[in-house]
Short mmCIF file of N, CA, C and O and ligand atoms in Angstrom, two decimals:
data_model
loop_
_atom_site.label_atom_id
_atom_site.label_comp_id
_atom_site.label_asym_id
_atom_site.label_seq_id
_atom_site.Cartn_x
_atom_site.Cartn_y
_atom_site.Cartn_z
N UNK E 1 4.00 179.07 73.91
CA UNK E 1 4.05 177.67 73.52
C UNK E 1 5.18 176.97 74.29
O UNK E 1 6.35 177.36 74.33
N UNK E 2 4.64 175.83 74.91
CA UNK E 2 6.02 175.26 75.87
C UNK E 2 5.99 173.32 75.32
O UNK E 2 5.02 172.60 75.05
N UNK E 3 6.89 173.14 75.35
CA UNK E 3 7.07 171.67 75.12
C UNK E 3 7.97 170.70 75.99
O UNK E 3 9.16 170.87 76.24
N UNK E 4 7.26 169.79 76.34
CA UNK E 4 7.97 168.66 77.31
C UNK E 4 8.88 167.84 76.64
O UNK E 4 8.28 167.46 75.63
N UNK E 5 10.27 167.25 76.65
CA UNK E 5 10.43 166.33 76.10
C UNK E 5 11.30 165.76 77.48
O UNK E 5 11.58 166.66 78.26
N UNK E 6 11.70 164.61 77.81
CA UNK E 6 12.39 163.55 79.08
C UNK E 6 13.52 162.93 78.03
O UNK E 6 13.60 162.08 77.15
N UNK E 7 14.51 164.14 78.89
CA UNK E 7 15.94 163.37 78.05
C UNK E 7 16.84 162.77 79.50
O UNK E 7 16.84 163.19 80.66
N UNK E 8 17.62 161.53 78.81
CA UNK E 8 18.14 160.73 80.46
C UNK E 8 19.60 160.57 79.34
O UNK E 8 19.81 159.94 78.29
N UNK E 9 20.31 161.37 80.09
CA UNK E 9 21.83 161.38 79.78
C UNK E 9 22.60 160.30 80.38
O UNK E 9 22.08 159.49 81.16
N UNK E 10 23.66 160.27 80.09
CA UNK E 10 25.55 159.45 80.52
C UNK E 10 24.43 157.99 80.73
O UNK E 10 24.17 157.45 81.81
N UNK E 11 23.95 157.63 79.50
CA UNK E 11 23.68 156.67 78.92
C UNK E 11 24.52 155.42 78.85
O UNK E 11 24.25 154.25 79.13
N UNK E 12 25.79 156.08 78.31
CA UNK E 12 27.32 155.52 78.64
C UNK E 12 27.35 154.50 79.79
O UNK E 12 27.60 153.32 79.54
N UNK E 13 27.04 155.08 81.52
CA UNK E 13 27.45 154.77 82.40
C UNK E 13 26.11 153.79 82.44
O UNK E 13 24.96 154.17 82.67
N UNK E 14 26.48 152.58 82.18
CA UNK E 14 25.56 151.66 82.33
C UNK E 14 25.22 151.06 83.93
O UNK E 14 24.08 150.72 84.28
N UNK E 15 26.37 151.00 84.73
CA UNK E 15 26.57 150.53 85.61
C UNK E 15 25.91 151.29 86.95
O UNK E 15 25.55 150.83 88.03
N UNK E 16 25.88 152.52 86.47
CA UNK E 16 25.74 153.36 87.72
C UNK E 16 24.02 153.61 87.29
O UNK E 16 23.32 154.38 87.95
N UNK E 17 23.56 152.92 86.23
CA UNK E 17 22.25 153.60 85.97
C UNK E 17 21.17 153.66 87.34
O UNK E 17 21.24 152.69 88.08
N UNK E 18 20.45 154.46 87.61
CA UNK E 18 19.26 154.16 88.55
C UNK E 18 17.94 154.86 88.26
O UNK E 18 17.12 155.06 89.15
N UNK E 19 17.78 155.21 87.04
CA UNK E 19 16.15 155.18 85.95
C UNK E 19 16.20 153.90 85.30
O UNK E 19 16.97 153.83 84.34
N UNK E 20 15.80 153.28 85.49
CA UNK E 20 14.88 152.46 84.14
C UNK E 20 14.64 152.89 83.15
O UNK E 20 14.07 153.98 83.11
N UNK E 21 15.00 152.16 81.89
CA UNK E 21 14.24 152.79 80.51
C UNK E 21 12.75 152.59 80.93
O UNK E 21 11.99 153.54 80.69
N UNK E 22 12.46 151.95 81.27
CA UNK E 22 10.67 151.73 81.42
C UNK E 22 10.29 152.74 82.30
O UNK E 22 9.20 153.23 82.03
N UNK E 23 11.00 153.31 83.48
CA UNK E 23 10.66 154.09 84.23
C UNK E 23 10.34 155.37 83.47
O UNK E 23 9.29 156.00 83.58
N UNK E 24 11.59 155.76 82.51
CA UNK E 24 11.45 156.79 82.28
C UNK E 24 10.20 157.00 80.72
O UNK E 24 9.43 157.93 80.49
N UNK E 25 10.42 155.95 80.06
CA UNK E 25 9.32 156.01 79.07
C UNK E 25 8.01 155.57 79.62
O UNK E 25 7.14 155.67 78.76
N UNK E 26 7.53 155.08 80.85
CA UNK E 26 5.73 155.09 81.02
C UNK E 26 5.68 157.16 81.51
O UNK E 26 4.72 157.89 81.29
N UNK E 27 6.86 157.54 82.09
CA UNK E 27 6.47 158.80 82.91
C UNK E 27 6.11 159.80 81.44
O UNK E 27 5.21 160.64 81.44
N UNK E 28 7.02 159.53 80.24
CA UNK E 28 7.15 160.41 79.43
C UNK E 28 5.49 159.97 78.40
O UNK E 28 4.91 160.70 77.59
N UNK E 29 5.15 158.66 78.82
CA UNK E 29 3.49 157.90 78.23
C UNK E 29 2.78 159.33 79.45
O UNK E 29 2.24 160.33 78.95
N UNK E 30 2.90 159.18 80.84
CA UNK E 30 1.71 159.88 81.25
C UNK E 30 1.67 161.36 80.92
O UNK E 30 0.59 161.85 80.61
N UNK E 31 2.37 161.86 80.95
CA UNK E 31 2.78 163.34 80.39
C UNK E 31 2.32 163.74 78.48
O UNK E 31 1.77 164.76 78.06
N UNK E 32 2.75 162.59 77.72
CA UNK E 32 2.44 162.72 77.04
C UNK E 32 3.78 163.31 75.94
O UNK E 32 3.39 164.05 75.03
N UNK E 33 5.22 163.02 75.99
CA UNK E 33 5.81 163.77 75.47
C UNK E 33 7.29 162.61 74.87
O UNK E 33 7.43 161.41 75.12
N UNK E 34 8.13 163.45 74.11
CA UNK E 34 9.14 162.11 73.75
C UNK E 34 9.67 162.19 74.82
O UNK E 34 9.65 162.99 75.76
N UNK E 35 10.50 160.59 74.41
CA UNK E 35 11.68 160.25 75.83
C UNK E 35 12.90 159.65 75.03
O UNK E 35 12.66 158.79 74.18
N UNK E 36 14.13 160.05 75.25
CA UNK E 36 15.01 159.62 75.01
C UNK E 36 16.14 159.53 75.60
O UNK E 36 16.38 160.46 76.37
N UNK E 37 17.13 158.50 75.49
CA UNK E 37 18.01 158.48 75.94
C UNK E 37 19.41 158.54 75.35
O UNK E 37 19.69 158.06 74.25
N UNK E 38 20.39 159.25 76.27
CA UNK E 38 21.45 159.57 75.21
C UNK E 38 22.83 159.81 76.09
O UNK E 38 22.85 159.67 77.31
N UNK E 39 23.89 160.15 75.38
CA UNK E 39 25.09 160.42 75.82
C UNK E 39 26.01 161.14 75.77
O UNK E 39 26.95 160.57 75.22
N UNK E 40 26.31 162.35 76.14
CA UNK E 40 27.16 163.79 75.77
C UNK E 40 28.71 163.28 75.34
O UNK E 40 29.50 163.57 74.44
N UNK E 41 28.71 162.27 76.62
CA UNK E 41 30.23 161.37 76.16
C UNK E 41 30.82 161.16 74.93
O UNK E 41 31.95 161.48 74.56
N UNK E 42 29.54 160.34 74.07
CA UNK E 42 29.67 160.05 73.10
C UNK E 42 29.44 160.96 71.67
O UNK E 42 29.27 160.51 70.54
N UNK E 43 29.47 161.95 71.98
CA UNK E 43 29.39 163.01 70.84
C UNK E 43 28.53 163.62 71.09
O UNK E 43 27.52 163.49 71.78
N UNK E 44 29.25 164.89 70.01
CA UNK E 44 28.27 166.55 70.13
C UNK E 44 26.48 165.52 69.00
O UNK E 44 25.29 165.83 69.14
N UNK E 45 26.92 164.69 68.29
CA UNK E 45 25.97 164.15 67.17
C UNK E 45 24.81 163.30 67.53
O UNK E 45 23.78 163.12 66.87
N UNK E 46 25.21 162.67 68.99
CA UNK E 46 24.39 162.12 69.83
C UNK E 46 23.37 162.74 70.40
O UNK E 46 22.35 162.09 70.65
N UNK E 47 23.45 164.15 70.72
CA UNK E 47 22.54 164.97 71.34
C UNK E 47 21.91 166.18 70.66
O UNK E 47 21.01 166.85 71.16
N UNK E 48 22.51 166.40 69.42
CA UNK E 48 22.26 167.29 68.48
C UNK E 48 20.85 167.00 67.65
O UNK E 48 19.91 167.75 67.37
N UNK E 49 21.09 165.54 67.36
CA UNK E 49 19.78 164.50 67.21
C UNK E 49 18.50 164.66 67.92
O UNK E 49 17.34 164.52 67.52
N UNK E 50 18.91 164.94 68.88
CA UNK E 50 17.61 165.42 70.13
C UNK E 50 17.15 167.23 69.81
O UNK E 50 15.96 167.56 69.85
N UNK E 51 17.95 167.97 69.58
CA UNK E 51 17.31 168.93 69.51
C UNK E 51 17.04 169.50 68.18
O UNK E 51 16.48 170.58 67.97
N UNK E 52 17.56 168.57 67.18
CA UNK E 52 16.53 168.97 65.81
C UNK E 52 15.33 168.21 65.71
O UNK E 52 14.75 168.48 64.67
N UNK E 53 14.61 167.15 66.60
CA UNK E 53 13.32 166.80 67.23
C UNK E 53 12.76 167.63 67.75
O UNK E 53 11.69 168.05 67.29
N UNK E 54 13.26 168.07 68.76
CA UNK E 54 12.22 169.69 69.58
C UNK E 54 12.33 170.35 68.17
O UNK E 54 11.31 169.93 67.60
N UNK E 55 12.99 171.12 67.31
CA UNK E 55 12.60 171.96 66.23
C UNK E 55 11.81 171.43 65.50
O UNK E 55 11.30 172.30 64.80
N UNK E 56 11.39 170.36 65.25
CA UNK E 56 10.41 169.72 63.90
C UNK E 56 9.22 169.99 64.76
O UNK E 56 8.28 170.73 64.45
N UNK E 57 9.43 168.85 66.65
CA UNK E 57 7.86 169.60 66.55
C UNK E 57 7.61 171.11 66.95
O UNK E 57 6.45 171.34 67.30
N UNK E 58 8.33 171.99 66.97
CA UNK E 58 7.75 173.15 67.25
C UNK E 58 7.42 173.60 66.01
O UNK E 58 6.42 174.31 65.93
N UNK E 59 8.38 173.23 64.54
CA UNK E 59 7.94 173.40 63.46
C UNK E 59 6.35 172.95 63.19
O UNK E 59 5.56 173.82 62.84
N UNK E 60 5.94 171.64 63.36
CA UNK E 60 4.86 171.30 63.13
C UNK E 60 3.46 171.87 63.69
O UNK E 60 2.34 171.98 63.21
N UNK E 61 4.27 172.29 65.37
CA UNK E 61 2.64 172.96 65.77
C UNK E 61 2.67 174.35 64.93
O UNK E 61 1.61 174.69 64.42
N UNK E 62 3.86 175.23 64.75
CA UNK E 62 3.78 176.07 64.39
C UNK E 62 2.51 176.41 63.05
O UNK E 62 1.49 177.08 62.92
N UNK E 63 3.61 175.19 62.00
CA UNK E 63 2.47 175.07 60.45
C UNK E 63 1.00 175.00 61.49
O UNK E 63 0.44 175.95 62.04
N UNK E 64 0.77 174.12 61.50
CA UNK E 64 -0.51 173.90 62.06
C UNK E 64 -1.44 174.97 62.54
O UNK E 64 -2.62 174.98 62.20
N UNK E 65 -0.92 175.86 63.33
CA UNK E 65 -1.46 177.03 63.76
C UNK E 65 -1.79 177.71 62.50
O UNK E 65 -2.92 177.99 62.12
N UNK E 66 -0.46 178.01 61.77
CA UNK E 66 -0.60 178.40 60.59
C UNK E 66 -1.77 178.44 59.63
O UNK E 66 -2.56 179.31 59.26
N UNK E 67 -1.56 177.04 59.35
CA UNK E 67 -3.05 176.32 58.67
C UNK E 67 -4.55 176.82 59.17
O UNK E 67 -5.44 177.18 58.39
N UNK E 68 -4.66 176.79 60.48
CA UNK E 68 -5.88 176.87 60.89
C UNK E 68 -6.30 178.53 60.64
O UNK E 68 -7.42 179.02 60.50
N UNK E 69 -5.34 179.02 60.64
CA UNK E 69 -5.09 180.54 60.24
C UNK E 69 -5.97 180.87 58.83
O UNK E 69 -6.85 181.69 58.56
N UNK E 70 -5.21 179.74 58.05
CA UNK E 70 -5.61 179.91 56.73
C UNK E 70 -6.75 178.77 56.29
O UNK E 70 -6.85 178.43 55.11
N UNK E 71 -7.35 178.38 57.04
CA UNK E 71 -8.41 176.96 56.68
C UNK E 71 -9.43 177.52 55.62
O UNK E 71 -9.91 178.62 55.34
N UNK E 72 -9.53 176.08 55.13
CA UNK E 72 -10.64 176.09 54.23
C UNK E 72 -11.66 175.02 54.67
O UNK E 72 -12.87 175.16 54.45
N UNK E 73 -11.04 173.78 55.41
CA UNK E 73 -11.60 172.98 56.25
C UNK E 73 -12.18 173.11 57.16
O UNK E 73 -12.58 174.26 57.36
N UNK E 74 -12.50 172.20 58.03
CA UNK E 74 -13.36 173.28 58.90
C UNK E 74 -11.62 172.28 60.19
O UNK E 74 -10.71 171.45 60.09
N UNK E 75 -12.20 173.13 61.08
CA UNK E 75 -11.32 173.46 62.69
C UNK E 75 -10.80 171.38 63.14
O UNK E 75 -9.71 170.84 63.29
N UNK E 76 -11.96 170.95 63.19
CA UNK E 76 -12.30 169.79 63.88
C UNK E 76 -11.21 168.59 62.80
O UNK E 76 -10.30 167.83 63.14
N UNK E 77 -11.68 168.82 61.73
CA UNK E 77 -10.76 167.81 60.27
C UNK E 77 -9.33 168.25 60.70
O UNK E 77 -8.53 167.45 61.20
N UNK E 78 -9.05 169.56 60.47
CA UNK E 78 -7.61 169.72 60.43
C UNK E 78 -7.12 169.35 61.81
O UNK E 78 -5.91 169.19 61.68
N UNK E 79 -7.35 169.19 62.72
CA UNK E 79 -7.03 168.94 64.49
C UNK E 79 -6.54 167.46 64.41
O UNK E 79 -5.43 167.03 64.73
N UNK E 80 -8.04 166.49 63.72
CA UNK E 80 -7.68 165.37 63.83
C UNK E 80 -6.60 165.07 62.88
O UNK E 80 -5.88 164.14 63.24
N UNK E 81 -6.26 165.71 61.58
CA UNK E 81 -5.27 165.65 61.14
C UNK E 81 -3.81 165.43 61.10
O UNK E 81 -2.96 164.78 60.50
N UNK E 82 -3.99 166.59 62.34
CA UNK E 82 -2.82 166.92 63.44
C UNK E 82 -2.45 166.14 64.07
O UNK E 82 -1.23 165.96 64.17
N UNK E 83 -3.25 165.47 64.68
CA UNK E 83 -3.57 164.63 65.92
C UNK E 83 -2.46 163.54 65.14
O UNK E 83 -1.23 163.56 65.10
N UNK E 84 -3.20 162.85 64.72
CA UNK E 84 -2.96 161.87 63.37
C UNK E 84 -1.61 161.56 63.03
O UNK E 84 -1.21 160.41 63.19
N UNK E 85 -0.91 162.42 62.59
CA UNK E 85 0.73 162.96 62.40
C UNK E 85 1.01 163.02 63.11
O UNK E 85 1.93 162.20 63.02
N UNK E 86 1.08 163.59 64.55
CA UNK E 86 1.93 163.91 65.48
C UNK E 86 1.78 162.73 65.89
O UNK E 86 2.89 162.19 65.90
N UNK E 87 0.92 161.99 66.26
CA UNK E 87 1.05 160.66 67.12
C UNK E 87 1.34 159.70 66.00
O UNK E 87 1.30 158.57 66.49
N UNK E 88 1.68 159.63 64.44
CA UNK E 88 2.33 158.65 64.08
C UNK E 88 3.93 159.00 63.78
O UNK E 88 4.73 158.11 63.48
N UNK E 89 4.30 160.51 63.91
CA UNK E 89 5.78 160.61 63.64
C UNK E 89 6.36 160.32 65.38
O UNK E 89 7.57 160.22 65.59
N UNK E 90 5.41 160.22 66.45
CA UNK E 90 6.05 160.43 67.85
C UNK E 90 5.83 159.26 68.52
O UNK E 90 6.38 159.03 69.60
N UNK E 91 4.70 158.09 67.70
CA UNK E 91 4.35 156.75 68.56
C UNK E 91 3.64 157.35 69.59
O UNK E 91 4.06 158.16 70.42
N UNK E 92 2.06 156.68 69.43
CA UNK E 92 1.00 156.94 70.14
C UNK E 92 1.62 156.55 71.74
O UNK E 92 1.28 157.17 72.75
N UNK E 93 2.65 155.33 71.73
CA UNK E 93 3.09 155.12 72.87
C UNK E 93 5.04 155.45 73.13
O UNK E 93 6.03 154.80 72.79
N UNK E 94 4.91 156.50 73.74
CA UNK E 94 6.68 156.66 73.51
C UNK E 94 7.57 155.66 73.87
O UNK E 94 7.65 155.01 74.91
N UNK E 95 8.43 155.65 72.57
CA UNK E 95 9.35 154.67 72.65
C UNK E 95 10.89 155.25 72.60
O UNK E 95 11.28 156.28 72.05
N UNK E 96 11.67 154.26 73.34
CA UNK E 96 13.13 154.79 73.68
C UNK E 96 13.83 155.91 72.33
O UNK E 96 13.15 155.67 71.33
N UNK E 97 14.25 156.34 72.19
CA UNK E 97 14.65 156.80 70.54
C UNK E 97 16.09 156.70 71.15
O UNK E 97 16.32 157.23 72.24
N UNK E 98 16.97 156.09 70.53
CA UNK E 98 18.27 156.09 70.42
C UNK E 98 18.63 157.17 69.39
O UNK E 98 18.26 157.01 68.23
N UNK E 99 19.38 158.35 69.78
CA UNK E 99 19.45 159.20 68.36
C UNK E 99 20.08 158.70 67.22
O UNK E 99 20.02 159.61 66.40
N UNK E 100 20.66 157.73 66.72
CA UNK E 100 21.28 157.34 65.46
C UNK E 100 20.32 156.04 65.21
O UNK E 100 20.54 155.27 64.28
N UNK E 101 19.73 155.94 65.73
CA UNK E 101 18.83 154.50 64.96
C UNK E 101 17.53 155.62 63.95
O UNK E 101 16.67 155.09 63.24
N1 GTP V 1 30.05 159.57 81.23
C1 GTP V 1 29.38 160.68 80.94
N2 GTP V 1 29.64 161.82 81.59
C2 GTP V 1 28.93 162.92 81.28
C3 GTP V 1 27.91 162.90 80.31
N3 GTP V 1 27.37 164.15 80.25
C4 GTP V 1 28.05 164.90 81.12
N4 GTP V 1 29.00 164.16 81.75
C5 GTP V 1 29.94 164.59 82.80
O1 GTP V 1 29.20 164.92 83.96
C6 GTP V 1 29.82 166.00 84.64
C7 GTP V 1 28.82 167.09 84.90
O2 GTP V 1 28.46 167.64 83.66
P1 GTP V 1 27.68 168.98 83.57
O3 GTP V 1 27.52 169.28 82.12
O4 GTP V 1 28.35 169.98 84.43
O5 GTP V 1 26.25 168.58 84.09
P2 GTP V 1 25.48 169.06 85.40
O6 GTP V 1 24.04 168.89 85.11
O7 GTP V 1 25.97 170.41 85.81
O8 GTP V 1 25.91 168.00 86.49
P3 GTP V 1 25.36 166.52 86.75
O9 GTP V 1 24.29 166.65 87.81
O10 GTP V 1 26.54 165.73 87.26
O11 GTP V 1 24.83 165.96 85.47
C8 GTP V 1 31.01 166.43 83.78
O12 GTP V 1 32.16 165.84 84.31
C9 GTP V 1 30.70 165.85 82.43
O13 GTP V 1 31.84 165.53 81.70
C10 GTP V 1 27.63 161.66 79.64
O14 GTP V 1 26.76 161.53 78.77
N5 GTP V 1 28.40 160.59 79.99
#
């Protein structure tokens, strides 16, 4: 199981930026994965934020697998289910996530 996520650090350094937030959130739209932006500068709490996100969703595909393991539903219900949740806890279209907002 592998997971994409597009993290754009020293957020901080406004001046020197040369990604675009837009750049980097349509690339993380075609891929399909979160995008965020953040700052090591600014705390261990800033980026810590980011990787208890990768654990929820690896938590979530995990259950999920789980589930289908144990279905009573049929395959197709529980998928779209899935589907469903993951694209309303992640925004069908990725959006910047500031980790403290
Ligand atoms: N201003 C600022 N500096 C940072 C940030 N994250 C890392 N740095 C600094 O960037 C330098 C390189 O950090 P490393 O952790 O070694 O990162 P790296 O990937 O090896 O190197 P880079 O290609 O420079 O990012 C160090 O001086 C860090 O203090 C940040 O969010 N903001």
């Amino acid at each position: 199981m592998s997971f994409t996520i597009i993290v754009g650090n020293k957020k901080d350094l406004k001046d020197q930026r040369r990604v675009g937030v837009d750049e980097g959130r349509d690339l993380a739209f075609q891929i399909g994965c979160s995008f965020y932006e953040c700052s090591a500068r600014m705390g261990i709490e800033h980026v810590k934020k980011i990787f208890h996100d990768i654990v929820r969703q690896i938590r979530s595909v995990q259950n999920f697998k789980a589930t289908l393991n144990h279905r009573k539903t049929s395959k197709v219900e529980l998928t779209k289910k899935f589907l469903c949740r993951y694209f309303m806890c992640h925004g069908l279209r990725p959006t910047v996530r500031d980790p403290f907002l």
